[in-house]
């Protein structure tokens, strides 16, 4: 048995509470509050206490999916990347960069948001990048 | 937030409006209640619903949804008449006061009562309580912003803080509470249509040149892009051909769901990257499995501009990949250069080099110190707990005249109720994570609508019975929660539940500036189901 606590930041609201994810043999099995954290001071709300609840859910997507004749089928990463790359490139050349639009995510990290807007602006060539700040 | 979560505890008076703090930001709610109960800070709550905070408050103003400009202007009217304005602060640090003074003079307590339903005496007490406090903080959330006049509501809050000198000190400020863990960060990183990271506008050629040079490209667009709601419309018209959606679920989160679904179906290509097959992913042509926060390193920026680490606890599930890895691999596949990072720490180095407010942020410092609050401009800068100390970013603080306007869709004979939407304590946003968390789902397993007891009696609906809600855009069915949390004529529905999706009903009318939809007011009809 291997057990660790991993210090991280709550994935729910913007308060910014810290929490420990309890990791047992490679699975997240629970959440613990962090006493010394300036914001959460050893407390969590009910969502924070359950921040591990969905991580290993059976519904997690584990493979790329491609729609074929109305149905999803599993695909490899290469096939999925190639399909997206081909089609995005042809839309860009046929209809211009503003025919493409990207939604980034308030759930993803700063680094991921940075990269997605960089990809959209530097490579796709459009400012059609937004996220649900208003929603 | 202009200030920090921590220094809310130094306030002598806290005015909360449009924030159900104890349910949506419970740990901030606890702090506010502690300031109120242990330190005797005065608590004013302005909210149409009798939320928990309203029960604790010294004063609870029950305004009509969407009437916030009126009562905020009314508070200023009283504060100015009672000579409670901070003349020194106004003279030294602001501009535009005379115009605002003239405008709010028309918002006398009787006018405000007619528009907002707030009794004159209560408004007066609130104005005195806020105006007399040495340090007063305003706390708000989406109840202020999600209106066609949302920007005006925010400006009115800022005016109120400025005329009383409540900015630039601990325990004061105008403090929006961000609903999602990293909305602040996504904005800071430029996941917005008009700015590069650090709010450097795309229409300024200097910034465009700076980023083009750093990224080794030419041809970055100087045209402001389409916002979420505009993308949906453009997709429906066939102008946007392909969309790439990472970790968002507009089918449930955007107003007028039926319209969103039609628009997404009209796309030639929809790519969705997410951890679950959300209602939006179900419409996709390609779905890419991303990772949850537990499977990657990175940073989130909290509502008080606090940058903190996210640490990987377990490896990616199945063949899923961290979202940053997916973006890099796809970009490289398409021939883009500059997407070969070894780690998120290295990405942060690039962010810091291009984003002045993050220039002093690094993983090493975050490891050592736990957090940094931006602006943090150098490796020595300890960060900024509260903004606007001594000076505003733009020099003088500008006050803007704002006038009350009706929400875009008011109740009428056909749709006599006002619907307002939001969240509850147990679920988060579109529920893709919380509804798959056994304990949370057990606490709140189904959609509902809050209905006032007298309205329910007239409709012949009892607590727990199904009701039908209809708007000009669609209909849903949900269980009635008969409760005086809502006043007569108002109903409330959370938007977490796909099977009773409140956003089927909501009005996609936008604030003209912020392009934020009016989730907080639309007209509906109720029928016993
Ligand atoms: S524990 Fe609760 S209050 Fe704290 S960040 Fe998470 S959701 Fe927000």
XYZ file of C-alpha atoms and ligand atoms in Angstrom:
672
model
C 0.000 0.000 0.000
C 1.260 3.422 -0.910
C -0.434 6.474 0.585
C 0.273 10.188 -0.060
C -1.402 13.541 0.514
C -1.056 15.923 -2.406
C -1.472 19.629 -1.681
C -3.500 21.370 -4.395
C -6.182 24.006 -5.061
C -9.962 23.405 -5.014
C -11.490 22.922 -8.497
C -14.844 24.540 -7.737
C -15.498 28.187 -6.886
C -13.093 31.118 -7.089
C -12.440 31.414 -3.341
C -9.153 29.561 -3.750
C -9.218 27.137 -0.814
C -6.350 24.670 -0.586
C -6.972 20.978 -0.040
C -5.084 17.703 0.181
C -6.050 14.928 -2.185
C -5.595 11.571 -0.441
C -3.932 9.189 -2.874
C -3.944 5.465 -2.160
C -2.182 3.176 -4.632
C -2.638 5.562 -7.528
C -6.280 6.460 -6.841
C -7.680 9.590 -5.252
C -9.785 8.326 -2.361
C -10.548 11.415 -0.304
C -10.073 15.102 0.455
C -8.636 16.753 3.561
C -8.615 20.429 4.529
C -5.383 22.374 5.023
C -4.958 23.980 8.396
C -2.227 26.471 7.581
C -3.782 27.894 4.418
C -4.536 31.621 4.667
C -7.885 31.462 2.858
C -9.390 28.183 3.985
C -7.793 27.935 7.458
C -8.575 24.251 7.822
C -12.122 24.523 6.498
C -13.794 23.429 3.278
C -17.370 23.679 2.063
C -19.351 20.623 1.051
C -18.163 20.893 -2.557
C -14.539 21.149 -1.443
C -14.870 18.125 0.851
C -16.081 16.198 -2.194
C -13.467 17.487 -4.629
C -12.272 13.909 -5.245
C -15.769 12.589 -5.992
C -15.741 12.659 -9.797
C -12.092 11.950 -10.605
C -12.361 8.183 -11.127
C -16.015 8.156 -12.206
C -16.846 5.441 -14.721
C -18.087 8.108 -17.170
C -14.606 9.600 -17.601
C -13.612 9.803 -21.253
C -10.548 7.656 -21.807
C -10.149 7.668 -25.597
C -10.716 10.169 -28.410
C -14.105 9.734 -30.089
C -14.942 10.393 -33.723
C -18.487 10.632 -35.038
C -19.227 8.330 -37.952
C -22.706 8.045 -39.439
C -24.180 9.661 -36.392
C -22.441 7.369 -33.884
C -19.279 7.835 -31.850
C -16.480 5.344 -32.256
C -13.208 5.228 -30.346
C -10.136 6.456 -32.165
C -6.423 6.893 -31.607
C -4.890 10.282 -30.881
C -3.109 10.401 -34.248
C -6.292 9.909 -36.193
C -8.136 12.529 -34.129
C -5.325 15.097 -34.415
C -4.991 14.553 -38.164
C -8.694 14.977 -38.735
C -8.839 18.222 -36.749
C -5.622 19.566 -38.291
C -6.811 18.894 -41.868
C -10.240 20.370 -41.423
C -9.129 23.438 -39.454
C -6.469 24.174 -42.059
C -8.930 23.935 -44.922
C -11.548 26.133 -43.203
C -8.831 28.681 -42.547
C -7.693 28.789 -46.155
C -11.197 28.584 -47.683
C -13.105 30.941 -45.388
C -10.437 32.897 -43.492
C -9.343 32.744 -39.855
C -12.544 34.305 -38.524
C -14.505 31.248 -39.652
C -12.925 29.499 -36.653
C -13.888 30.029 -33.021
C -12.415 28.724 -29.788
C -13.772 28.465 -26.263
C -11.194 28.245 -23.540
C -12.053 27.246 -19.990
C -12.441 28.726 -16.535
C -11.857 25.178 -15.258
C -8.480 24.758 -16.915
C -5.168 26.089 -15.614
C -3.576 29.434 -16.423
C -0.993 27.659 -18.539
C -3.676 25.909 -20.597
C -5.629 29.100 -21.118
C -2.462 30.869 -22.156
C -1.600 28.151 -24.670
C -5.071 27.964 -26.186
C -5.243 31.728 -26.749
C -1.683 31.649 -28.122
C -2.644 28.875 -30.543
C -5.776 30.785 -31.590
C -4.094 34.152 -32.033
C -0.639 33.188 -33.280
C -1.516 30.187 -35.388
C -5.195 30.296 -36.352
C -4.964 34.081 -36.722
C -8.217 35.141 -35.076
C -9.286 36.770 -31.808
C -12.379 34.546 -31.662
C -11.343 33.139 -28.281
C -13.486 33.507 -25.201
C -14.629 31.542 -22.159
C -17.592 31.599 -19.856
C -16.521 34.557 -17.669
C -19.936 36.048 -18.256
C -21.973 32.896 -17.705
C -11.572 41.852 -6.245
C -9.904 45.176 -5.546
C -9.153 43.772 -2.100
C -8.405 40.389 -0.528
C -10.610 37.743 0.966
C -8.553 38.143 4.140
C -9.074 41.850 4.590
C -12.870 41.598 4.388
C -12.473 40.887 8.078
C -11.164 44.387 8.636
C -14.296 46.040 7.254
C -16.643 47.939 9.565
C -19.503 47.504 7.131
C -19.995 44.903 4.400
C -22.612 45.435 1.695
C -23.391 42.217 -0.161
C -25.493 42.344 -3.292
C -26.221 39.762 -5.958
C -24.141 37.156 -4.148
C -25.550 34.152 -2.304
C -22.242 33.994 -0.483
C -22.929 31.243 2.047
C -23.902 28.835 -0.753
C -21.670 29.939 -3.634
C -18.504 31.020 -1.815
C -19.085 29.390 1.569
C -15.607 29.938 2.941
C -15.832 33.665 2.143
C -19.335 33.612 3.627
C -17.924 32.210 6.869
C -15.336 34.967 7.011
C -17.971 37.657 6.496
C -20.192 36.160 9.179
C -17.228 36.023 11.536
C -16.525 39.718 10.942
C -20.202 40.425 11.590
C -20.700 38.264 14.657
C -17.329 38.515 16.367
C -16.163 41.981 15.400
C -19.531 43.615 15.061
C -19.075 44.637 11.418
C -22.390 45.873 10.060
C -23.884 43.637 7.401
C -26.213 44.893 4.680
C -27.638 42.435 2.156
C -29.500 43.536 -0.959
C -31.065 40.518 -2.617
C -34.499 39.689 -3.995
C -34.314 36.242 -2.347
C -34.331 35.587 1.385
C -30.966 33.840 1.231
C -29.165 32.786 4.387
C -27.070 35.958 4.475
C -30.276 38.029 4.445
C -31.345 36.336 7.670
C -28.051 37.230 9.373
C -27.907 40.793 8.090
C -28.498 43.964 10.136
C -30.442 45.207 7.157
C -31.945 43.288 4.278
C -33.062 45.231 1.230
C -35.324 43.203 -1.019
C -34.954 44.936 -4.360
C -36.816 43.986 -7.511
C -34.447 42.014 -9.763
C -32.647 44.356 -12.145
C -33.338 47.553 -10.184
C -29.822 47.895 -8.800
C -28.885 51.165 -10.490
C -31.897 52.771 -8.856
C -31.194 51.798 -5.261
C -27.429 52.314 -5.546
C -28.013 55.813 -6.941
C -30.514 56.308 -4.130
C -27.887 55.392 -1.524
C -25.548 57.983 -3.050
C -28.306 60.573 -3.049
C -28.800 60.145 0.691
C -25.064 59.968 1.434
C -24.456 63.252 -0.402
C -27.428 64.973 1.266
C -26.309 63.826 4.703
C -22.782 65.179 4.025
C -21.309 61.708 4.345
C -19.392 61.918 1.070
C -15.598 61.851 1.396
C -14.837 65.233 -0.121
C -11.097 64.930 0.154
C -11.017 61.581 -1.651
C -13.401 62.895 -4.299
C -11.288 66.011 -4.876
C -7.889 64.330 -4.911
C -8.525 60.967 -6.474
C -11.585 61.067 -8.720
C -13.200 62.855 -11.620
C -16.791 63.105 -12.785
C -18.329 63.658 -9.345
C -20.390 66.731 -10.259
C -22.181 64.888 -13.081
C -22.877 61.907 -10.846
C -24.133 64.172 -8.078
C -26.536 65.819 -10.481
C -27.787 62.476 -11.766
C -28.318 60.824 -8.387
C -30.217 63.890 -7.168
C -33.151 62.559 -9.194
C -33.054 59.223 -7.320
C -34.859 60.409 -4.244
C -36.033 57.738 -1.795
C -39.615 57.835 -3.106
C -38.484 57.439 -6.719
C -36.259 54.537 -5.670
C -39.077 52.903 -3.764
C -41.287 53.041 -6.852
C -38.633 51.393 -9.047
C -37.056 48.920 -6.647
C -39.736 48.246 -4.052
C -37.275 49.106 -1.239
C -39.083 51.093 1.492
C -37.670 54.624 1.884
C -36.732 54.201 5.517
C -34.752 51.016 4.834
C -32.824 52.648 2.022
C -32.017 55.523 4.343
C -30.748 53.219 7.068
C -28.582 51.347 4.579
C -27.107 54.587 3.216
C -26.272 55.811 6.713
C -24.800 52.468 7.738
C -22.542 52.257 4.682
C -21.800 55.994 4.587
C -20.820 56.287 8.251
C -18.485 53.291 8.295
C -14.780 54.020 8.494
C -14.069 51.048 6.208
C -16.856 49.711 4.025
C -16.559 46.876 1.516
C -18.935 46.032 -1.326
C -19.162 42.360 -2.252
C -21.063 41.271 -5.352
C -21.358 38.385 -7.786
C -23.369 37.475 -10.861
C -26.576 38.911 -9.387
C -25.113 42.303 -10.256
C -23.509 41.503 -13.588
C -25.892 39.134 -15.370
C -28.245 41.834 -16.588
C -28.620 43.856 -19.768
C -27.533 46.778 -17.566
C -24.812 44.738 -15.784
C -21.997 47.149 -16.594
C -24.077 50.034 -15.221
C -24.655 48.073 -12.018
C -20.903 47.626 -11.604
C -20.269 51.304 -12.326
C -22.861 52.261 -9.716
C -21.058 50.092 -7.134
C -17.758 51.753 -8.043
C -19.329 55.239 -7.774
C -20.660 54.419 -4.330
C -17.231 53.238 -3.154
C -15.516 56.292 -4.657
C -17.795 58.954 -3.212
C -17.238 57.478 0.239
C -13.470 56.981 -0.180
C -13.788 53.239 0.227
C -10.989 52.134 -2.094
C -7.279 51.592 -1.703
C -7.371 50.556 1.951
C -7.751 47.218 3.715
C -11.370 46.385 4.530
C -12.821 48.438 1.677
C -13.193 48.013 -2.055
C -15.443 46.732 -4.786
C -15.175 42.998 -4.645
C -16.668 40.740 -7.307
C -16.609 37.080 -6.251
C -15.649 34.882 -9.181
C -17.857 31.848 -9.608
C -15.365 29.422 -11.088
C -11.985 28.472 -9.697
C -10.100 29.946 -12.616
C -12.309 32.563 -14.268
C -9.917 35.172 -12.974
C -6.964 33.307 -14.454
C -8.652 32.660 -17.804
C -9.280 36.423 -18.079
C -5.732 37.257 -16.967
C -4.365 34.855 -19.600
C -6.242 36.570 -22.423
C -8.954 33.970 -23.035
C -11.028 37.006 -24.000
C -11.861 38.480 -27.392
C -10.116 41.819 -26.975
C -6.951 41.304 -24.935
C -3.661 39.451 -24.920
C -2.502 38.115 -21.537
C -2.398 40.789 -18.846
C -5.198 42.863 -20.442
C -2.955 44.166 -23.245
C -5.523 45.153 -25.879
C -5.424 43.579 -29.322
C -6.277 46.896 -30.976
C -3.009 48.503 -29.821
C -0.326 47.853 -32.493
C 2.403 48.042 -29.860
C 1.049 44.996 -28.049
C 0.396 43.110 -31.270
C 3.988 43.674 -32.302
C 5.258 42.581 -28.888
C 3.364 39.275 -29.024
C 4.126 38.623 -32.696
C 7.832 39.008 -31.969
C 7.719 36.820 -28.881
C 5.715 34.125 -30.673
C 7.743 34.326 -33.875
C 4.737 34.975 -36.109
C 3.171 37.735 -38.179
C -0.436 38.524 -38.965
C -2.078 38.480 -35.529
C -5.505 40.020 -35.964
C -6.211 43.496 -34.606
C -9.945 42.930 -34.873
C -11.785 42.209 -31.607
C -13.176 38.660 -31.783
C -16.606 37.174 -31.167
C -17.794 36.529 -27.595
C -19.370 33.164 -26.663
C -22.881 34.371 -27.351
C -21.849 36.015 -30.628
C -20.017 32.847 -31.738
C -23.228 30.897 -31.276
C -25.156 33.369 -33.433
C -22.409 33.395 -36.070
C -22.417 29.591 -36.129
C -26.123 29.576 -36.762
C -25.699 32.027 -39.652
C -22.954 29.813 -41.112
C -20.227 32.418 -40.684
C -18.337 30.396 -38.096
C -17.666 26.971 -39.654
C -15.728 25.206 -36.928
C -15.486 25.492 -33.162
C -13.024 24.114 -30.674
C -14.438 23.974 -27.154
C -12.185 23.086 -24.236
C -13.807 22.288 -20.900
C -17.010 24.272 -21.287
C -20.618 23.211 -21.667
C -22.518 25.996 -23.445
C -25.568 23.794 -24.069
C -26.393 24.049 -20.371
C -24.565 27.240 -19.421
C -25.646 29.614 -22.195
C -29.020 31.316 -22.414
C -31.714 29.855 -24.675
C -30.395 26.262 -24.858
C -32.528 25.234 -27.830
C -30.934 27.955 -29.899
C -27.433 26.921 -28.762
C -28.059 23.310 -29.794
C -29.298 24.348 -33.254
C -26.275 26.591 -33.752
C -23.752 23.930 -32.708
C -25.451 21.440 -35.009
C -25.116 23.891 -37.880
C -21.297 23.873 -37.583
C -19.278 21.931 -40.147
C -16.932 20.766 -37.411
C -17.281 20.780 -33.636
C -14.363 19.600 -31.501
C -14.933 19.254 -27.752
C -12.172 18.543 -25.280
C -13.519 17.538 -21.864
C -13.349 14.943 -19.114
C -16.965 13.767 -19.514
C -19.320 13.422 -22.455
C -21.188 16.617 -21.561
C -24.387 17.769 -23.249
C -22.147 19.826 -25.554
C -19.692 16.978 -26.245
C -22.635 14.824 -27.334
C -23.030 17.162 -30.317
C -19.348 17.020 -31.320
C -17.720 15.500 -34.396
C -14.532 14.826 -32.473
C -14.204 14.460 -28.705
C -10.773 14.635 -27.060
C -10.365 13.261 -23.521
C -8.710 15.897 -21.316
C -7.608 15.519 -17.696
C -9.073 16.704 -14.428
C -7.188 19.029 -12.084
C -5.961 15.962 -10.160
C -3.954 14.684 -13.107
C -1.861 17.705 -13.995
C 0.366 20.465 -12.717
C -0.512 24.103 -13.240
C -1.814 27.218 -11.532
C -5.245 28.671 -10.771
C -5.867 32.330 -9.931
C -8.506 32.880 -7.264
C -11.017 35.688 -7.011
C -8.609 37.944 -5.088
C -5.929 37.696 -7.815
C -4.203 34.932 -5.871
C -2.074 32.642 -8.049
C -1.697 29.154 -6.511
C -0.333 25.792 -7.594
C -2.350 22.829 -8.797
C -0.381 19.618 -8.322
C -0.686 16.315 -10.096
C -1.896 13.583 -7.744
C -2.473 10.672 -10.134
C -1.579 9.839 -13.737
C -4.072 10.641 -16.530
C -7.051 8.262 -16.596
C -6.959 5.796 -19.523
C -5.559 7.368 -22.685
C -6.605 10.866 -21.632
C -4.011 13.643 -21.701
C -3.490 16.869 -19.797
C -5.160 19.698 -21.717
C -1.866 21.588 -22.140
C -0.326 18.487 -23.723
C -3.253 18.176 -26.147
C -2.971 21.807 -27.261
C 0.780 21.465 -27.805
C 0.477 18.215 -29.748
C -2.322 19.515 -31.950
C -0.489 22.779 -32.614
C 2.665 20.904 -33.556
C 0.690 18.562 -35.794
C -0.569 21.611 -37.643
C 2.957 22.885 -38.090
C 2.895 25.612 -35.434
C 6.209 26.489 -33.837
C 6.677 27.459 -30.202
C 4.605 24.669 -28.651
C 7.344 22.400 -27.295
C 7.246 22.869 -23.536
C 8.679 20.384 -21.093
C 6.336 21.366 -18.266
C 3.711 23.865 -17.108
C 6.482 25.602 -15.122
C 8.154 26.419 -18.420
C 4.893 27.783 -19.830
C 4.647 30.042 -16.776
C 8.112 31.411 -17.573
C 6.811 32.520 -20.970
C 3.658 33.976 -19.395
C 5.721 35.950 -16.885
C 7.989 37.286 -19.634
C 5.023 38.709 -21.588
C 2.563 39.671 -18.856
C 3.713 42.575 -16.654
C 1.201 41.830 -13.867
C 2.554 38.239 -13.666
C 6.217 39.119 -14.289
C 7.286 38.128 -10.781
C 5.381 34.820 -10.725
C 7.350 31.573 -10.933
C 6.774 28.001 -9.779
C 9.755 28.258 -7.494
C 8.296 31.264 -5.681
C 4.868 29.628 -5.524
C 6.423 26.483 -4.031
C 8.174 28.579 -1.406
C 5.452 31.096 -0.588
C 2.234 29.256 -1.351
C 0.671 32.097 -3.364
C 1.307 35.433 -5.057
C -1.325 38.124 -5.619
C -0.967 40.097 -8.851
C 0.152 42.692 -9.797
C 3.490 41.056 -9.017
C 5.899 42.811 -11.325
C 9.363 41.560 -10.395
C 11.020 38.593 -8.711
C 11.275 40.720 -5.540
C 7.708 42.106 -5.642
C 5.719 40.520 -2.788
C 2.448 41.008 -4.663
C -0.571 43.221 -4.084
C -3.214 42.458 -1.429
C -5.341 45.436 -2.420
C -5.414 47.614 -5.516
C -5.566 51.390 -5.940
C -3.559 52.337 -2.851
C -2.702 56.029 -3.191
C -3.517 56.073 -6.901
C -5.760 54.387 -9.442
C -4.223 52.444 -12.292
C -5.451 55.105 -14.704
C -4.591 58.060 -12.461
C -7.883 59.568 -11.346
C -10.814 57.267 -10.606
C -13.518 58.000 -13.162
C -17.109 58.168 -11.986
C -19.745 57.411 -14.586
C -23.315 58.647 -14.640
C -25.657 55.645 -14.792
C -29.425 55.667 -15.180
C -31.939 52.951 -14.368
C -33.331 50.920 -17.265
C -35.892 48.124 -17.193
C -34.595 44.609 -17.827
C -35.047 43.524 -21.470
C -38.036 41.279 -20.786
C -40.499 42.252 -18.083
C -43.472 40.155 -16.954
C -46.734 40.729 -18.838
C -50.192 39.139 -19.044
C -48.962 36.152 -20.996
C -45.793 35.547 -18.946
C -46.647 37.084 -15.568
C -43.736 35.801 -13.447
C -40.137 36.946 -13.282
C -37.610 34.097 -13.417
C -34.155 34.489 -11.921
C -31.514 31.752 -12.158
C -28.409 30.703 -10.257
C -26.776 27.875 -8.386
C -27.225 26.040 -5.116
C -24.828 24.856 -2.430
C -24.353 21.303 -3.640
C -23.775 21.648 -7.338
C -21.445 23.511 -9.564
C -22.270 25.172 -12.860
C -23.621 22.603 -15.359
C -23.149 19.775 -12.867
C -20.761 17.729 -15.036
C -18.515 17.141 -12.009
C -20.776 17.528 -8.971
C -23.621 15.447 -10.359
C -21.096 12.643 -10.704
C -20.008 13.025 -7.073
C -22.144 10.570 -5.126
C -22.490 12.614 -1.916
C -23.389 15.860 -3.652
C -25.880 14.198 -5.957
C -27.451 12.508 -2.961
C -27.955 15.898 -1.287
C -29.565 17.495 -4.311
C -30.572 14.952 -6.923
C -33.082 16.894 -9.017
C -33.983 20.246 -10.463
C -36.507 22.465 -8.694
C -38.086 25.875 -8.791
C -38.652 28.122 -5.781
C -42.238 29.443 -5.711
C -43.777 31.805 -3.162
C -46.508 30.145 -1.010
C -49.253 32.584 -2.091
C -48.416 32.156 -5.756
C -48.359 28.388 -5.282
C -51.774 28.467 -3.617
C -53.231 30.454 -6.513
C -51.784 28.000 -9.003
C -53.014 25.063 -6.936
C -49.515 23.638 -6.604
C -48.215 22.139 -3.373
C -44.663 21.674 -2.237
C -42.945 18.852 -4.110
C -45.404 18.767 -7.009
C -44.272 19.173 -10.590
C -44.790 22.510 -12.312
C -44.310 23.534 -15.889
C -42.341 26.715 -16.607
C -42.782 28.327 -20.007
C -41.018 31.268 -21.570
C -40.938 32.667 -25.090
C -37.996 30.328 -25.766
C -39.017 26.984 -24.372
C -40.460 25.038 -21.485
C -39.199 22.820 -18.698
C -40.747 20.849 -15.885
C -39.425 20.871 -12.326
C -40.452 20.178 -8.761
C -41.938 23.131 -6.884
C -40.193 24.178 -3.688
C -42.870 26.306 -2.046
C -40.936 28.806 0.053
C -40.883 32.428 1.079
C -37.246 32.622 -0.027
C -38.807 34.233 -3.093
C -41.308 37.105 -3.010
C -44.613 36.974 -4.869
C -44.214 37.160 -8.614
C -40.620 35.868 -8.626
C -39.454 32.299 -9.167
C -35.905 30.968 -8.936
C -34.432 27.955 -10.743
C -30.862 26.600 -10.581
C -29.225 25.782 -13.921
C -27.296 22.650 -12.872
C -29.859 20.113 -13.959
C -29.926 18.922 -17.590
C -33.367 17.343 -17.093
C -34.852 20.666 -15.928
C -32.449 23.044 -17.622
C -33.219 26.598 -16.570
C -31.357 27.977 -19.561
C -33.989 26.601 -21.920
C -36.043 29.534 -20.600
C -33.545 32.367 -20.219
C -33.309 35.416 -22.446
C -30.156 35.818 -24.572
C -30.464 39.637 -24.472
C -26.981 41.039 -23.793
C -25.445 43.931 -21.956
C -24.270 46.100 -24.882
C -20.746 46.525 -23.477
C -19.853 43.367 -21.556
C -22.020 41.104 -23.796
C -23.197 39.338 -20.664
C -26.631 37.722 -20.982
C -29.543 38.624 -18.734
C -29.750 35.360 -16.761
C -31.175 37.101 -13.757
C -34.437 38.332 -15.283
C -36.807 36.901 -17.848
C -40.565 36.482 -18.027
C -42.206 33.071 -17.548
C -45.604 31.467 -17.025
C -46.212 28.706 -14.493
C -48.693 25.874 -14.889
C -49.443 22.883 -12.724
C -47.954 19.899 -14.572
S -13.911 24.562 -0.702
Fe -15.846 25.523 -1.260
S -15.506 27.707 -0.839
Fe -13.479 26.741 -0.936
S -12.819 26.989 -3.082
Fe -13.796 24.973 -2.902
S -15.939 25.359 -3.510
Fe -15.028 27.347 -3.016
